[in-house]
Short mmCIF file of C-alpha atoms in Angstrom, two decimals:
data_model
loop_
_atom_site.label_atom_id
_atom_site.label_comp_id
_atom_site.label_asym_id
_atom_site.label_seq_id
_atom_site.Cartn_x
_atom_site.Cartn_y
_atom_site.Cartn_z
CA MET A 26 4.21 21.15 -23.08
CA ALA A 27 7.04 19.19 -23.89
CA THR A 28 9.66 22.25 -23.26
CA ALA A 29 7.12 22.59 -19.50
CA VAL A 30 8.09 18.42 -18.39
CA VAL A 31 11.46 19.41 -18.77
CA ALA A 32 11.72 22.40 -17.15
CA TYR A 33 9.39 21.34 -14.06
CA THR A 34 12.00 18.38 -14.48
CA VAL A 35 15.16 20.23 -13.84
CA ALA A 36 13.66 22.61 -11.23
CA ALA A 37 12.77 19.50 -9.44
CA GLY A 38 15.37 17.82 -9.87
CA ARG A 39 17.94 20.71 -8.48
CA THR A 40 15.20 21.46 -5.78
CA VAL A 41 15.71 17.78 -4.32
CA GLY A 42 19.51 17.89 -5.17
CA PHE A 43 19.57 15.01 -8.30
CA ASN A 44 22.71 15.20 -10.27
CA PRO A 45 23.83 12.05 -12.74
CA SER A 46 27.12 11.72 -10.15
CA THR A 47 25.24 11.50 -7.01
CA PHE A 48 24.08 7.72 -8.49
CA TRP A 49 27.83 6.83 -7.89
CA GLN A 50 28.54 8.37 -5.06
CA VAL A 51 25.70 6.01 -3.54
CA TRP A 52 27.40 3.48 -5.08
CA SER A 53 30.64 3.87 -3.85
CA ASN A 54 29.71 5.13 -0.60
CA PRO A 55 31.94 3.51 2.46
CA LEU A 56 28.92 3.28 4.62
CA TRP A 57 27.51 0.19 2.55
CA GLU A 58 30.28 -2.12 4.27
CA LYS A 59 28.15 -1.02 7.70
CA PHE A 60 25.59 -3.15 6.57
CA TRP A 61 27.81 -6.41 6.61
CA PRO A 62 28.39 -9.05 7.76
CA ILE A 63 24.52 -9.80 9.39
CA PRO A 64 25.80 -10.51 13.55
CA TRP A 65 23.46 -13.55 13.28
CA ASP A 66 23.45 -14.31 17.07
CA TRP A 67 22.24 -10.90 17.80
CA VAL A 68 19.55 -11.44 15.17
CA LEU A 69 18.57 -15.13 16.79
CA ASP A 70 18.91 -13.76 19.80
CA ARG A 71 14.84 -14.30 21.82
CA HIS A 72 14.81 -10.73 22.71
CA ASN A 73 16.48 -9.08 20.36
CA VAL A 74 14.31 -9.97 17.21
CA ILE A 75 11.69 -12.94 18.56
CA GLU A 76 9.68 -11.25 20.84
CA PRO A 77 9.20 -7.71 19.18
CA LEU A 78 8.37 -9.84 16.32
CA ILE A 79 5.58 -11.91 18.08
CA GLU A 80 4.04 -8.74 19.00
CA THR A 81 3.75 -7.15 14.88
CA PHE A 82 1.46 -11.37 15.08
CA GLN A 83 -0.32 -10.22 18.43
CA ILE A 84 -1.06 -6.33 16.61
CA ALA A 85 -1.61 -8.01 13.01
CA ILE A 86 -4.12 -10.53 14.83
CA VAL A 87 -6.33 -7.88 17.03
CA SER A 88 -6.50 -4.85 14.20
CA THR A 89 -7.59 -7.56 11.90
CA ILE A 90 -10.05 -8.72 13.69
CA LEU A 91 -11.47 -5.57 14.37
CA GLY A 92 -11.08 -3.79 11.46
CA CYS A 93 -12.59 -6.79 9.45
CA GLY A 94 -15.27 -6.81 11.75
CA LEU A 95 -16.20 -3.15 11.62
CA ALA A 96 -15.99 -3.22 7.80
CA LEU A 97 -18.74 -6.02 7.30
CA PRO A 98 -21.99 -3.44 8.22
CA VAL A 99 -19.78 -0.55 6.52
CA ALA A 100 -19.36 -2.45 3.46
CA LEU A 101 -22.77 -3.36 3.44
CA ALA A 102 -24.02 0.18 4.33
CA MET A 103 -22.29 1.59 1.16
CA SER A 104 -23.26 -0.82 -1.80
CA PRO A 105 -26.26 0.37 -2.94
CA LEU A 106 -27.73 -3.50 -3.22
CA THR A 107 -27.60 -3.83 0.45
CA SER A 108 -27.44 0.20 1.71
CA PRO A 109 -30.70 0.42 4.23
CA ASN A 110 -31.25 4.26 2.32
CA ARG A 111 -29.58 6.84 0.42
CA VAL A 112 -28.20 8.63 3.22
CA VAL A 113 -26.39 6.07 5.19
CA LEU A 114 -24.76 5.29 1.83
CA VAL A 115 -23.91 8.48 0.84
CA VAL A 116 -22.78 9.45 4.87
CA THR A 117 -20.47 5.71 4.65
CA ARG A 118 -18.96 6.56 1.07
CA SER A 119 -18.08 10.36 2.05
CA ILE A 120 -16.30 9.04 5.36
CA MET A 121 -14.73 6.21 3.55
CA ASN A 122 -13.27 8.78 1.14
CA VAL A 123 -11.61 11.19 4.47
CA VAL A 124 -10.15 7.51 5.78
CA ARG A 125 -8.27 6.63 2.67
CA ALA A 126 -7.39 10.69 2.00
CA VAL A 127 -4.70 10.39 4.99
CA PRO A 128 -1.76 8.44 4.24
CA ASP A 129 -2.01 5.30 6.72
CA LEU A 130 1.76 6.54 8.14
CA PHE A 131 -0.36 10.05 9.04
CA TRP A 132 -2.82 8.52 11.29
CA ALA A 133 -0.67 5.99 12.90
CA LYS A 134 1.65 8.86 14.29
CA LEU A 135 -1.75 10.84 14.81
CA LEU A 136 -2.58 7.98 17.08
CA VAL A 137 0.43 7.49 18.91
CA THR A 138 0.11 11.06 19.46
CA ALA A 139 -3.19 10.34 21.31
CA VAL A 140 -3.11 7.22 22.86
CA GLY A 141 1.37 6.86 23.39
CA ILE A 142 3.61 5.03 21.83
CA GLY A 143 3.81 1.42 21.52
CA ALA A 144 1.72 -1.34 20.64
CA PHE A 145 -1.55 -0.30 21.28
CA ALA A 146 -1.34 2.92 18.91
CA GLY A 147 -0.24 0.45 16.16
CA SER A 148 -3.25 -1.87 16.86
CA TRP A 149 -5.27 1.79 16.69
CA ALA A 150 -3.79 2.59 13.42
CA LEU A 151 -3.48 -1.07 11.23
CA SER A 152 -7.16 -0.61 13.11
CA VAL A 153 -7.99 1.63 10.26
CA PHE A 154 -5.88 0.89 8.02
CA SER A 155 -7.14 -2.93 7.88
CA LEU A 156 -10.75 -1.15 7.73
CA ALA A 157 -10.10 1.00 4.80
CA VAL A 158 -8.57 -2.00 3.24
CA MET A 159 -11.28 -4.72 3.64
CA VAL A 160 -13.95 -2.33 2.94
CA LYS A 161 -12.78 -0.85 -0.41
CA LEU A 162 -12.65 -4.69 -0.86
CA PHE A 163 -15.55 -6.61 0.60
CA SER A 164 -17.56 -3.54 -0.75
CA GLU A 165 -16.52 -4.38 -4.15
CA ALA A 166 -17.58 -8.52 -3.46
CA VAL A 167 -21.12 -6.94 -1.77
CA ASP A 168 -21.83 -4.69 -5.71
CA GLY A 169 -21.08 -7.90 -7.29
CA ALA A 170 -23.83 -10.29 -5.54
CA ASP A 171 -26.41 -12.06 -7.34
CA PRO A 172 -28.90 -9.61 -6.72
CA ARG A 173 -31.91 -12.31 -7.26
CA PRO A 174 -32.03 -14.11 -3.41
CA LEU A 175 -32.10 -10.51 -1.92
CA GLU A 176 -35.27 -10.00 -4.28
CA ALA A 177 -36.88 -12.97 -3.52
CA ALA A 178 -36.26 -12.51 0.04
CA ARG A 179 -37.72 -9.25 -0.34
CA ALA A 180 -40.51 -10.12 -2.61
CA ALA A 181 -40.95 -12.46 0.84
CA GLY A 182 -41.75 -10.06 3.14
CA GLY A 183 -38.55 -10.11 4.77
CA ARG A 184 -37.04 -6.84 6.81
CA HIS A 185 -34.25 -5.23 5.67
CA MET A 186 -31.58 -6.89 8.43
CA PRO A 187 -32.76 -10.64 7.68
CA VAL A 188 -33.06 -10.44 3.99
CA VAL A 189 -29.21 -9.21 3.52
CA ARG A 190 -28.45 -12.08 6.56
CA THR A 191 -30.26 -14.39 4.30
CA GLY A 192 -29.98 -13.13 0.91
CA VAL A 193 -26.44 -12.07 0.13
CA LEU A 194 -24.41 -12.35 3.35
CA PRO A 195 -24.06 -16.17 2.32
CA THR A 196 -22.85 -15.44 -0.98
CA VAL A 197 -20.44 -13.13 0.11
CA LEU A 198 -19.03 -14.92 3.02
CA PRO A 199 -16.46 -16.75 1.06
CA GLU A 200 -14.46 -13.76 -0.15
CA TYR A 201 -15.06 -12.16 3.29
CA VAL A 202 -12.75 -14.69 4.66
CA ALA A 203 -10.36 -14.66 2.40
CA TYR A 204 -10.43 -11.17 1.66
CA GLY A 205 -9.50 -10.72 5.83
CA LEU A 206 -6.81 -13.60 5.07
CA TYR A 207 -5.22 -10.95 2.75
CA VAL A 208 -5.78 -7.84 5.13
CA PHE A 209 -3.73 -10.01 8.10
CA GLU A 210 -0.94 -10.55 5.61
CA LEU A 211 -1.21 -6.92 4.07
CA ASN A 212 -1.01 -6.14 8.43
CA ILE A 213 2.45 -8.07 8.81
CA ARG A 214 4.11 -6.50 6.20
CA ALA A 215 2.76 -2.74 7.32
CA SER A 216 3.52 -3.11 11.37
CA LEU A 217 7.32 -3.46 9.93
CA VAL A 218 6.79 0.32 8.91
CA LEU A 219 4.58 1.26 11.68
CA GLY A 220 7.38 1.23 14.07
CA LEU A 221 9.08 3.97 12.45
CA VAL A 222 6.51 6.06 13.81
CA GLY A 223 6.99 4.92 17.35
CA ALA A 224 3.66 2.34 16.97
CA GLY A 225 5.00 -0.81 18.08
CA GLY A 226 5.92 -4.34 16.34
CA ILE A 227 9.05 -5.23 14.45
CA GLY A 228 9.52 -1.53 13.20
CA ARG A 229 10.68 0.11 16.46
CA VAL A 230 13.75 -2.44 16.54
CA VAL A 231 14.75 -1.12 12.79
CA GLU A 232 14.06 2.22 14.13
CA ALA A 233 16.57 1.39 17.65
CA GLN A 234 19.05 0.12 16.16
CA ARG A 235 19.52 2.61 12.71
CA GLN A 236 19.53 5.52 15.76
CA TYR A 237 22.35 3.54 16.99
CA PHE A 238 24.30 3.26 13.04
CA ARG A 239 23.51 -0.81 13.51
CA PHE A 240 22.94 -1.18 9.75
CA ASP A 241 23.94 -4.64 9.96
CA ARG A 242 21.41 -5.53 12.86
CA VAL A 243 18.89 -3.63 10.60
CA LEU A 244 19.78 -5.64 7.32
CA GLY A 245 19.16 -8.90 9.42
CA VAL A 246 16.31 -8.08 11.03
CA LEU A 247 15.09 -6.69 7.04
CA VAL A 248 15.55 -10.17 6.33
CA ILE A 249 14.05 -12.35 9.08
CA VAL A 250 10.87 -10.22 8.26
CA PHE A 251 11.13 -11.18 4.77
CA VAL A 252 11.44 -14.49 5.24
CA VAL A 253 8.15 -14.40 7.43
CA VAL A 254 6.70 -12.54 4.91
CA PHE A 255 7.19 -14.81 2.28
CA VAL A 256 6.02 -18.28 4.40
CA ILE A 257 2.77 -16.16 5.71
CA GLU A 258 2.18 -15.30 1.92
CA GLN A 259 2.39 -18.63 1.12
CA VAL A 260 0.00 -20.23 3.55
CA SER A 261 -2.38 -17.32 2.94
CA VAL A 262 -2.84 -18.13 -0.64
CA ALA A 263 -3.29 -21.58 -0.31
CA ILE A 264 -5.93 -21.02 2.00
CA ARG A 265 -7.36 -18.71 0.17
CA LYS A 266 -7.42 -21.21 -2.97
CA ARG A 267 -9.27 -23.62 -1.13
CA LEU A 268 -11.86 -20.84 0.81
CA VAL A 269 -13.24 -19.13 -2.77
CA MET B 27 -42.56 -39.20 -10.42
CA GLU B 28 -38.97 -38.49 -8.03
CA ALA B 29 -39.63 -35.56 -5.84
CA TYR B 30 -35.94 -35.12 -5.59
CA PRO B 31 -33.43 -34.72 -8.25
CA SER B 32 -31.07 -37.82 -8.90
CA GLY B 33 -27.85 -39.11 -8.85
CA ASP B 34 -25.17 -36.43 -8.84
CA ASP B 35 -27.66 -33.28 -8.23
CA ARG B 36 -27.76 -34.65 -4.59
CA PRO B 37 -27.64 -31.35 -1.99
CA VAL B 38 -24.22 -30.72 -0.52
CA ALA B 39 -24.22 -32.54 2.88
CA PRO B 40 -24.22 -30.18 5.81
CA ARG B 41 -20.52 -29.04 7.28
CA ARG B 42 -20.29 -30.43 10.37
CA ALA B 43 -20.86 -28.35 13.41
CA GLY B 44 -17.80 -29.50 15.22
CA ARG B 45 -15.53 -27.80 12.79
CA ARG B 46 -16.83 -24.28 12.85
CA TRP B 47 -17.13 -24.43 16.40
CA GLY B 48 -13.03 -25.29 16.46
CA LEU B 49 -12.29 -22.73 14.27
CA ALA B 50 -14.09 -20.36 16.14
CA ALA B 51 -12.37 -21.16 19.31
CA LEU B 52 -9.25 -20.94 17.28
CA VAL B 53 -10.02 -17.09 16.20
CA VAL B 54 -11.03 -16.01 20.14
CA VAL B 55 -7.66 -17.91 21.92
CA ALA B 56 -5.94 -15.94 18.91
CA VAL B 57 -7.42 -12.79 20.06
CA VAL B 58 -7.36 -13.16 23.76
CA TRP B 59 -3.60 -14.11 23.27
CA SER B 60 -3.14 -11.56 21.26
CA ILE B 61 -4.77 -8.69 23.59
CA SER B 62 -2.58 -10.41 26.44
CA GLY B 63 0.26 -8.96 24.60
CA LEU B 64 -0.67 -5.97 23.83
CA GLU B 65 0.01 -3.80 27.49
CA VAL B 66 -3.90 -3.19 27.21
CA THR B 67 -6.24 -2.27 30.67
CA ILE B 68 -9.82 -1.38 30.60
CA ASP B 69 -8.38 2.16 31.74
CA ARG B 70 -6.83 2.32 28.73
CA LEU B 71 -9.54 0.89 26.48
CA LEU B 72 -12.03 3.22 27.22
CA ASN B 73 -9.76 6.13 27.11
CA ALA B 74 -8.97 5.69 23.46
CA PRO B 75 -11.74 6.39 21.39
CA GLY B 76 -11.94 9.40 23.96
CA ASP B 77 -8.44 11.23 23.78
CA ALA B 78 -8.11 9.84 19.47
CA TRP B 79 -11.48 12.56 19.31
CA ASP B 80 -9.79 14.84 21.53
CA VAL B 81 -6.71 14.96 19.02
CA PHE B 82 -9.27 15.82 16.06
CA ARG B 83 -11.47 18.21 17.57
CA ARG B 84 -8.08 20.52 19.05
CA MET B 85 -7.34 20.17 14.96
CA ALA B 86 -10.46 22.85 14.54
CA PRO B 87 -10.12 25.45 12.96
CA PRO B 88 -7.10 24.69 11.57
CA ALA B 89 -3.92 27.11 11.80
CA PHE B 90 -3.14 28.08 8.12
CA SER B 91 -1.05 31.40 8.41
CA GLU B 92 1.04 29.84 10.95
CA ALA B 93 1.38 27.05 8.50
CA ILE B 94 2.13 29.19 6.00
CA ASP B 95 4.59 30.93 7.99
CA ARG B 96 6.64 28.08 8.26
CA GLY B 97 6.52 27.49 4.60
CA VAL B 98 4.25 24.56 5.08
CA PRO B 99 2.93 24.95 1.47
CA GLY B 100 6.96 24.64 0.44
CA LYS B 101 7.09 21.78 2.24
CA VAL B 102 4.21 20.32 0.20
CA LEU B 103 5.57 21.42 -3.23
CA GLU B 104 8.91 19.40 -1.83
CA SER B 105 6.90 16.19 -1.26
CA VAL B 106 5.19 16.40 -5.11
CA HIS B 107 9.26 17.53 -6.96
CA ILE B 108 10.65 14.21 -4.61
CA ALA B 109 7.89 12.57 -6.03
CA TRP B 110 8.53 13.85 -9.68
CA ILE B 111 12.07 13.09 -9.75
CA GLY B 112 11.28 9.59 -7.96
CA THR B 113 9.14 9.00 -11.08
CA MET B 114 11.45 10.05 -13.63
CA ILE B 115 14.27 7.92 -12.24
CA GLY B 116 11.78 4.84 -12.48
CA ALA B 117 10.61 5.57 -15.48
CA VAL B 118 13.97 5.90 -17.07
CA ILE B 119 15.25 2.26 -15.62
CA SER B 120 12.30 0.61 -15.83
CA LEU B 121 11.59 1.30 -19.77
CA PRO B 122 14.68 -0.71 -21.21
CA LEU B 123 14.28 -3.51 -18.44
CA ALA B 124 10.83 -3.43 -19.21
CA PHE B 125 11.66 -4.76 -23.56
CA LEU B 126 14.17 -7.19 -21.74
CA ALA B 127 11.22 -9.01 -19.63
CA ALA B 128 8.19 -8.87 -22.33
CA GLY B 129 7.68 -12.19 -23.85
CA ASN B 130 7.18 -11.50 -27.60
CA VAL B 131 10.21 -9.73 -28.12
CA SER B 132 13.19 -11.17 -25.04
CA PRO B 133 14.39 -14.55 -25.08
CA ALA B 134 13.29 -16.25 -21.55
CA TRP B 135 16.59 -16.70 -20.10
CA ILE B 136 17.52 -12.91 -19.81
CA ARG B 137 13.40 -13.02 -19.33
CA THR B 138 13.04 -14.53 -16.00
CA PRO B 139 15.45 -12.69 -14.13
CA VAL B 140 14.06 -9.30 -15.41
CA ARG B 141 11.18 -10.71 -14.08
CA GLN B 142 12.74 -11.76 -10.67
CA LEU B 143 14.14 -8.34 -9.98
CA PHE B 144 10.64 -6.13 -10.72
CA ASN B 145 9.54 -8.84 -8.11
CA VAL B 146 12.21 -8.51 -5.66
CA ILE B 147 12.15 -4.31 -5.52
CA ARG B 148 7.83 -4.32 -5.70
CA ALA B 149 7.63 -6.27 -2.05
CA VAL B 150 10.71 -3.76 -0.37
CA PRO B 151 8.34 -0.74 0.44
CA GLU B 152 9.86 2.84 -0.27
CA LEU B 153 9.95 3.44 3.50
CA ILE B 154 12.57 0.59 4.59
CA LEU B 155 14.33 1.58 1.47
CA ALA B 156 15.09 5.05 2.23
CA VAL B 157 15.81 3.67 5.94
CA ILE B 158 18.80 2.23 3.80
CA LEU B 159 19.40 5.03 1.97
CA ILE B 160 19.30 7.58 4.59
CA PRO B 161 22.78 6.76 6.57
CA ILE B 162 24.10 6.80 2.66
CA THR B 163 22.78 10.20 1.16
CA GLY B 164 22.27 11.36 4.41
CA LEU B 165 18.91 13.13 5.57
CA GLY B 166 17.13 15.23 2.90
CA SER B 167 15.28 14.87 -0.36
CA TRP B 168 17.71 13.15 -2.18
CA ALA B 169 17.26 10.31 0.15
CA GLY B 170 13.34 9.84 -0.69
CA ALA B 171 13.62 10.42 -4.46
CA LEU B 172 16.18 7.93 -4.81
CA ALA B 173 14.00 5.14 -2.37
CA ILE B 174 10.80 6.06 -4.55
CA GLY B 175 12.85 6.03 -8.14
CA ILE B 176 14.03 2.56 -6.96
CA HIS B 177 10.49 1.37 -6.09
CA SER B 178 8.80 2.21 -8.43
CA VAL B 179 10.92 0.21 -10.90
CA GLY B 180 9.49 -2.28 -9.72
CA THR B 181 5.80 -1.66 -10.41
CA LEU B 182 6.40 0.65 -13.75
CA GLY B 183 8.54 -2.63 -15.19
CA LYS B 184 5.91 -5.00 -14.65
CA TRP B 185 3.54 -2.35 -16.23
CA ALA B 186 5.08 -1.82 -18.97
CA THR B 187 6.07 -5.24 -19.59
CA GLU B 188 2.80 -6.26 -20.07
CA ALA B 189 1.98 -3.14 -22.33
CA ILE B 190 5.10 -4.88 -24.81
CA GLU B 191 3.60 -8.00 -24.31
CA GLY B 192 0.23 -6.61 -25.77
CA VAL B 193 1.71 -4.92 -29.02
CA ASP B 194 0.36 -5.23 -32.43
CA PRO B 195 3.38 -8.01 -34.18
CA GLY B 196 2.64 -6.32 -37.49
CA PRO B 197 5.22 -3.56 -37.21
CA LEU B 198 7.61 -5.57 -35.70
CA GLU B 199 7.24 -8.10 -38.61
CA ALA B 200 7.98 -5.00 -41.27
CA VAL B 201 10.82 -4.02 -39.88
CA ALA B 202 12.09 -7.29 -39.66
CA ALA B 203 11.62 -7.97 -43.01
CA THR B 204 13.26 -5.02 -44.10
CA GLY B 205 15.97 -5.85 -42.39
CA GLY B 206 16.29 -3.99 -39.45
CA ARG B 207 17.98 -5.43 -36.21
CA TRP B 208 16.33 -6.14 -32.85
CA ALA B 209 16.95 -2.31 -31.46
CA SER B 210 15.89 -1.03 -34.45
CA SER B 211 12.56 -2.78 -34.46
CA MET B 212 11.84 -2.25 -30.59
CA ARG B 213 12.38 2.19 -31.32
CA TRP B 214 10.56 1.81 -34.80
CA GLY B 215 8.18 -1.46 -34.08
CA VAL B 216 7.35 -1.70 -30.62
CA LEU B 217 8.03 1.92 -28.98
CA PRO B 218 5.75 4.18 -30.82
CA GLN B 219 3.33 1.24 -29.76
CA VAL B 220 2.77 1.74 -26.25
CA LEU B 221 4.29 4.83 -25.38
CA PRO B 222 0.73 6.40 -24.66
CA VAL B 223 0.22 3.67 -22.52
CA VAL B 224 3.76 4.07 -20.96
CA THR B 225 3.19 7.71 -20.35
CA SER B 226 -0.12 7.18 -19.00
CA GLN B 227 1.56 4.47 -16.47
CA TRP B 228 4.32 6.90 -15.43
CA LEU B 229 1.92 9.32 -14.60
CA PHE B 230 -0.06 6.95 -12.87
CA ARG B 231 2.63 6.09 -10.65
CA PHE B 232 3.23 9.87 -9.92
CA GLU B 233 -0.07 9.55 -8.37
CA ILE B 234 0.82 7.07 -5.80
CA ASN B 235 4.43 8.49 -5.54
CA VAL B 236 2.89 11.89 -4.42
CA ARG B 237 1.55 9.92 -1.48
CA ALA B 238 4.25 7.59 -0.67
CA SER B 239 6.38 10.89 -0.53
CA THR B 240 4.18 12.69 2.04
CA VAL B 241 4.93 9.89 4.37
CA LEU B 242 8.41 9.52 3.54
CA GLY B 243 9.23 12.68 5.35
CA MET B 244 8.09 11.45 8.89
CA ILE B 245 11.62 9.39 8.66
CA GLY B 246 13.70 12.59 7.57
CA ALA B 247 13.52 11.90 3.64
CA GLY B 248 12.19 15.09 2.96
CA GLY B 249 8.77 16.97 2.42
CA VAL B 250 5.74 17.53 4.36
CA GLY B 251 6.16 14.44 6.56
CA SER B 252 8.66 15.93 8.51
CA GLU B 253 6.49 19.27 9.22
CA LEU B 254 3.30 16.79 10.70
CA VAL B 255 5.55 15.13 12.74
CA SER B 256 7.44 18.14 14.59
CA GLN B 257 4.10 20.13 14.94
CA LEU B 258 2.79 16.47 16.69
CA VAL B 259 5.52 16.88 18.64
CA PHE B 260 5.07 20.22 20.00
CA ARG B 261 1.59 18.92 20.16
CA ASN B 262 0.07 22.12 18.14
CA PHE B 263 -2.71 20.51 17.16
CA ALA B 264 -3.89 23.50 15.08
CA ALA B 265 -0.93 22.99 12.74
CA VAL B 266 -1.31 20.16 12.53
CA GLY B 267 -5.18 19.89 10.30
CA ALA B 268 -3.12 22.79 8.60
CA VAL B 269 -0.47 21.05 7.77
CA LEU B 270 -3.50 17.54 6.67
CA ILE B 271 -5.61 19.58 4.83
CA MET B 272 -3.19 20.77 2.57
CA THR B 273 -0.93 17.65 2.13
CA ILE B 274 -5.07 15.95 0.99
CA ALA B 275 -5.77 18.98 -0.65
CA VAL B 276 -2.66 18.96 -3.27
CA VAL B 277 -2.77 14.94 -3.15
CA MET B 278 -6.52 15.16 -4.32
CA ALA B 279 -5.31 18.36 -6.86
CA ILE B 280 -2.90 16.16 -8.64
CA ASP B 281 -4.64 12.98 -8.52
CA THR B 282 -7.42 15.07 -10.73
CA ALA B 283 -5.15 16.76 -13.14
CA SER B 284 -3.14 13.79 -13.96
CA ALA B 285 -5.88 11.31 -14.49
CA ALA B 286 -7.63 14.22 -16.95
CA VAL B 287 -4.49 14.11 -18.72
CA ARG B 288 -4.29 10.04 -18.42
CA GLN B 289 -7.89 9.94 -19.90
CA ARG B 290 -6.12 12.50 -23.13
CA ILE B 291 -3.41 10.18 -23.46
CA ILE B 292 -4.98 7.03 -23.95
CA ARG B 293 -8.74 7.84 -24.68
CA GLY B 294 -7.78 11.60 -26.80
CA GLY B 295 -9.39 14.92 -26.38
CA THR B 296 -12.76 14.11 -28.02
CA GLN B 297 -14.22 12.27 -24.88
CA PRO B 298 -17.27 14.66 -23.36
CA GLY B 299 -17.73 15.49 -19.81
CA GLY B 300 -15.29 16.04 -17.12
CA PRO B 301 -12.21 13.99 -16.23
CA ASP B 302 -13.31 10.16 -14.70
CA VAL B 303 -11.13 10.02 -11.49
CA ASP B 304 -11.10 6.27 -10.91
CA ASP B 305 -9.68 6.79 -6.76
CA GLU B 306 -10.79 2.81 -6.68
CA ASP B 307 -8.22 2.20 -9.07
CA ARG B 308 -5.35 3.32 -7.84
CA ASN B 309 -5.92 2.20 -4.37
CA ALA B 310 -6.06 -1.03 -6.10
CA ALA B 311 -2.95 0.14 -7.86
CA VAL B 312 -1.41 0.55 -4.53
CA LEU B 313 -2.69 -2.87 -2.85
CA ALA B 314 -1.13 -5.00 -5.88
CA ASP B 315 1.93 -2.67 -5.25
CA LEU B 316 1.84 -4.49 -1.70
CA THR B 317 1.15 -7.85 -2.31
CA GLY B 318 1.25 -8.48 -6.06
CA LEU B 319 -2.35 -9.37 -5.94
CA PRO B 320 -3.61 -8.75 -9.46
CA THR B 321 -6.12 -5.79 -8.27
CA GLY B 322 -5.60 -3.94 -11.31
CA GLY B 323 -3.28 -1.30 -12.47
CA PRO B 324 -3.74 1.59 -15.05
CA SER B 325 -3.30 -0.94 -18.20
CA SER B 326 -5.98 -3.19 -16.90
CA GLY B 327 -9.86 -1.93 -17.11
CA SER B 328 -10.45 1.32 -18.51
#
């Protein structure tokens, strides 16, 4: 067993070109100097970084609303507690499993091919991503909801939709909003990598400057993005604490 | 006779409707502003679902023989190799660091910086690391393996730290009582206790890394992603379908096999029934990785 693992590691290492000396080569590569110093006047110029960053926010807002809006009925259909019947439950579960099995950037690339390069494709891709994440998080909240109000509403003779709306929805709504904020946070992060496949937002700046070999600018953009992500995370954590 | 509960049991006053409408208006304004910036026309919006469906429709039937001729299975395997080597790099670097980060065996002055290092590493996605590394290493699978390796240090280190902090202090005291040094107490007191858990964490990370390495190819860091991109550029959708199906099949096969091995490592081979492939758990770990929200890893829960 151990020999097989070692043999595989050696074989795999050979395929990917692993060699302990490459660590030193990477470390001492003179190209690192191209990452420094960060050209701050370029980075802080409106057209270069701020406008794509605004586009990133726009993509993230639209796809959070769209993805989370769709996730509400899907998650309710996926939970044994609130699903209208067994067929709907099994079908939605299998569809969501397939959606999740495809990596998010594959989705982005497919949608870019389908609807053209730009923020429009990015919003679609991130909507799919938000849907997948939100359904996963929120359906767990629904599964864990208190079944007693639901049973009471059912015992009183309520039909399915009103029962779910009055029996389950109020108890899980704070979690829904909290997870929605969380998905928004994730979308801001994800849009950084989406641009690498042509789906708009701040990532397209990274991709363009990478192709011009302006790595100092790439680093500058990354620094700005991490600052923004950090600030949003702090705000979102503060709001989430008050909600749940 | 009181009809209503008294004192503190008074019902909560209803929320003011004005605030609710204000929030709703804010959301609507934000959405309208966002849509205005996304070059959306009614025409595009109405055509988009049709266009997307068209792409998926043209993937059937998948052109498996063409994909095999183009060496796609080899590319998928290359992705697996990248993920494996990345996991190994992450494992070898993270394990010693985890000993330095664990609260029960390491002093605070060294613990805090190592933990911060884990957090910083986890905050940078593999793709961004690959973007930075590709100019240095050149295009190819080594860039991908290194990016995955560095990123894995963050999560693997965090998980291993948690495992070390959960050990039984008895063997540690025993080594100390015989006059052993710190290194010996780590080697003989802690390592045997955490090794099964840590090994299963490595395997779990390997499963996540397989997904990551398929994506890394899209920016030229080796593996199957480049094949997907080039087939999409040629609009050869039948081949795209084949690439997608092969990738998903390999990812799922590795998930299943690795989960079975993990279960044997943690619970032993005595458990009846097939492997319990916990897909939710794996996604939760990816999420936790993205944000630092504690949604579990392999060591929490089961």
